[in-house]
Amino acid sequence: MAVRTYVDSVNRLCDALLPKVIEVTHGGSLDIPLDDFFEQLPAHAKLRADFDRDLAQLPVPAAARAKADILKAYVDFANELDAKRLAAAQQGQAAYAKEIQAELATAAKHPSIAARNAAGFHESCSAR
């Protein structure tokens, strides 16, 4: 029961985050002009930070620790992607476009996403 409560709580956070990210990013696409990326970045970063803060405030029962670790691995992966995307954007449009194409080709296959989904976390958690 404690595990289900934890997963449900996380899923509510993810489900609430997704429409906000879609709104801030004007549809959620990563394949956008560089100027749009930089324009959206502050609001998008705030949404991620707010989510992380709210997630950190959720109690994690001992029985749910494994699920929390799976989610943490996914968030770490998402943070790596965010950092790579920002670093590429700072190098210019060509580097940014190359990074986005690499992400679109490989990121969805990352093991942390499969583990997150198998653990019962909603697809909406991809908004993080």
CSV table of C-alpha atoms in Angstrom, one decimal:
chain,number,residue,atom,x,y,z
A,1,MET,CA,0.0,0.0,0.0
A,2,ALA,CA,2.8,2.4,0.9
A,3,VAL,CA,4.5,1.7,-2.5
A,4,ARG,CA,1.3,2.4,-4.4
A,5,THR,CA,0.7,5.6,-2.5
A,6,TYR,CA,4.2,6.8,-3.3
A,7,VAL,CA,3.9,5.9,-7.0
A,8,ASP,CA,0.5,7.5,-7.2
A,9,SER,CA,1.8,10.7,-5.6
A,10,VAL,CA,4.7,10.9,-8.1
A,11,ASN,CA,2.3,10.3,-11.0
A,12,ARG,CA,0.1,13.1,-9.8
A,13,LEU,CA,3.1,15.4,-9.9
A,14,CYS,CA,4.1,14.2,-13.4
A,15,ASP,CA,0.5,14.5,-14.7
A,16,ALA,CA,0.4,18.1,-13.4
A,17,LEU,CA,3.8,18.9,-14.9
A,18,LEU,CA,3.2,17.7,-18.4
A,19,PRO,CA,0.6,20.3,-19.5
A,20,LYS,CA,2.6,23.1,-18.0
A,21,VAL,CA,5.7,22.0,-20.0
A,22,ILE,CA,3.7,21.7,-23.1
A,23,GLU,CA,2.3,25.2,-22.6
A,24,VAL,CA,5.8,26.8,-21.8
A,25,THR,CA,7.4,25.0,-24.7
A,26,HIS,CA,4.6,25.7,-27.2
A,27,GLY,CA,3.9,22.1,-27.8
A,28,GLY,CA,6.8,20.3,-26.2
A,29,SER,CA,8.9,19.7,-29.3
A,30,LEU,CA,12.7,19.8,-28.8
A,31,ASP,CA,13.3,20.4,-32.5
A,32,ILE,CA,12.9,24.2,-32.4
A,33,PRO,CA,14.9,27.2,-33.4
A,34,LEU,CA,17.7,28.1,-31.0
A,35,ASP,CA,16.1,31.5,-30.2
A,36,ASP,CA,12.9,29.7,-29.1
A,37,PHE,CA,15.0,27.3,-26.9
A,38,PHE,CA,16.6,30.2,-25.1
A,39,GLU,CA,13.3,32.1,-24.8
A,40,GLN,CA,11.6,29.1,-23.2
A,41,LEU,CA,14.5,28.0,-21.0
A,42,PRO,CA,13.9,30.1,-17.9
A,43,ALA,CA,10.3,29.1,-17.6
A,44,HIS,CA,11.0,25.5,-18.4
A,45,ALA,CA,13.9,25.4,-15.9
A,46,LYS,CA,11.6,26.8,-13.2
A,47,LEU,CA,9.0,24.1,-13.9
A,48,ARG,CA,11.7,21.4,-13.6
A,49,ALA,CA,13.0,23.0,-10.4
A,50,ASP,CA,9.5,23.2,-8.9
A,51,PHE,CA,8.8,19.6,-9.8
A,52,ASP,CA,12.1,18.5,-8.2
A,53,ARG,CA,11.3,20.5,-5.0
A,54,ASP,CA,7.8,18.9,-4.8
A,55,LEU,CA,9.2,15.5,-5.5
A,56,ALA,CA,11.8,15.9,-2.7
A,57,GLN,CA,9.0,16.7,-0.3
A,58,LEU,CA,7.2,13.5,-0.9
A,59,PRO,CA,7.7,11.0,1.9
A,60,VAL,CA,9.4,7.8,0.6
A,61,PRO,CA,8.4,4.8,2.7
A,62,ALA,CA,11.1,2.2,3.1
A,63,ALA,CA,9.1,-0.2,1.0
A,64,ALA,CA,9.1,2.3,-1.9
A,65,ARG,CA,12.9,3.0,-1.8
A,66,ALA,CA,13.5,0.9,-4.9
A,67,LYS,CA,10.9,2.8,-6.8
A,68,ALA,CA,12.4,6.1,-5.7
A,69,ASP,CA,15.8,5.0,-6.8
A,70,ILE,CA,14.4,4.1,-10.2
A,71,LEU,CA,12.8,7.5,-10.5
A,72,LYS,CA,16.1,9.1,-9.4
A,73,ALA,CA,18.0,7.3,-12.1
A,74,TYR,CA,15.5,8.6,-14.7
A,75,VAL,CA,15.8,12.2,-13.3
A,76,ASP,CA,19.6,11.9,-13.4
A,77,PHE,CA,19.3,10.8,-17.1
A,78,ALA,CA,16.9,13.7,-17.9
A,79,ASN,CA,19.3,16.2,-16.2
A,80,GLU,CA,22.2,14.8,-18.3
A,81,LEU,CA,20.1,15.4,-21.5
A,82,ASP,CA,19.2,18.9,-20.3
A,83,ALA,CA,22.9,19.7,-19.7
A,84,LYS,CA,23.9,18.3,-23.1
A,85,ARG,CA,21.1,20.3,-24.8
A,86,LEU,CA,22.2,23.5,-23.1
A,87,ALA,CA,25.9,23.0,-23.9
A,88,ALA,CA,25.1,22.4,-27.5
A,89,ALA,CA,22.8,25.4,-27.7
A,90,GLN,CA,25.5,27.6,-26.3
A,91,GLN,CA,27.7,26.4,-29.3
A,92,GLY,CA,25.1,27.5,-31.9
A,93,GLN,CA,22.2,26.3,-34.0
A,94,ALA,CA,24.2,23.5,-35.8
A,95,ALA,CA,25.4,22.0,-32.5
A,96,TYR,CA,22.0,22.3,-31.0
A,97,ALA,CA,20.3,20.7,-34.0
A,98,LYS,CA,22.8,17.8,-33.9
A,99,GLU,CA,22.2,17.2,-30.2
A,100,ILE,CA,18.4,17.2,-30.7
A,101,GLN,CA,18.7,14.7,-33.5
A,102,ALA,CA,20.9,12.5,-31.4
A,103,GLU,CA,18.4,12.7,-28.5
A,104,LEU,CA,15.5,11.9,-30.8
A,105,ALA,CA,17.3,8.9,-32.2
A,106,THR,CA,18.4,7.4,-28.9
A,107,ALA,CA,17.0,8.9,-25.7
A,108,ALA,CA,13.7,7.0,-25.8
A,109,LYS,CA,15.6,3.7,-25.7
A,110,HIS,CA,17.5,4.6,-22.6
A,111,PRO,CA,17.2,1.9,-19.9
A,112,SER,CA,16.1,4.4,-17.2
A,113,ILE,CA,13.0,5.1,-19.2
A,114,ALA,CA,12.0,1.5,-19.5
A,115,ALA,CA,12.8,1.0,-15.8
A,116,ARG,CA,10.7,4.0,-14.9
A,117,ASN,CA,7.7,2.8,-16.9
A,118,ALA,CA,8.0,-0.7,-15.6
A,119,ALA,CA,8.0,0.7,-12.0
A,120,GLY,CA,4.6,2.1,-12.7
A,121,PHE,CA,5.5,5.7,-13.2
A,122,HIS,CA,3.4,7.4,-15.9
A,123,GLU,CA,4.7,8.4,-19.3
A,124,SER,CA,3.9,12.0,-18.2
A,125,CYS,CA,7.1,11.8,-16.1
A,126,SER,CA,9.0,12.3,-19.4
A,127,ALA,CA,8.1,15.9,-18.9
A,128,ARG,CA,10.7,16.0,-16.2
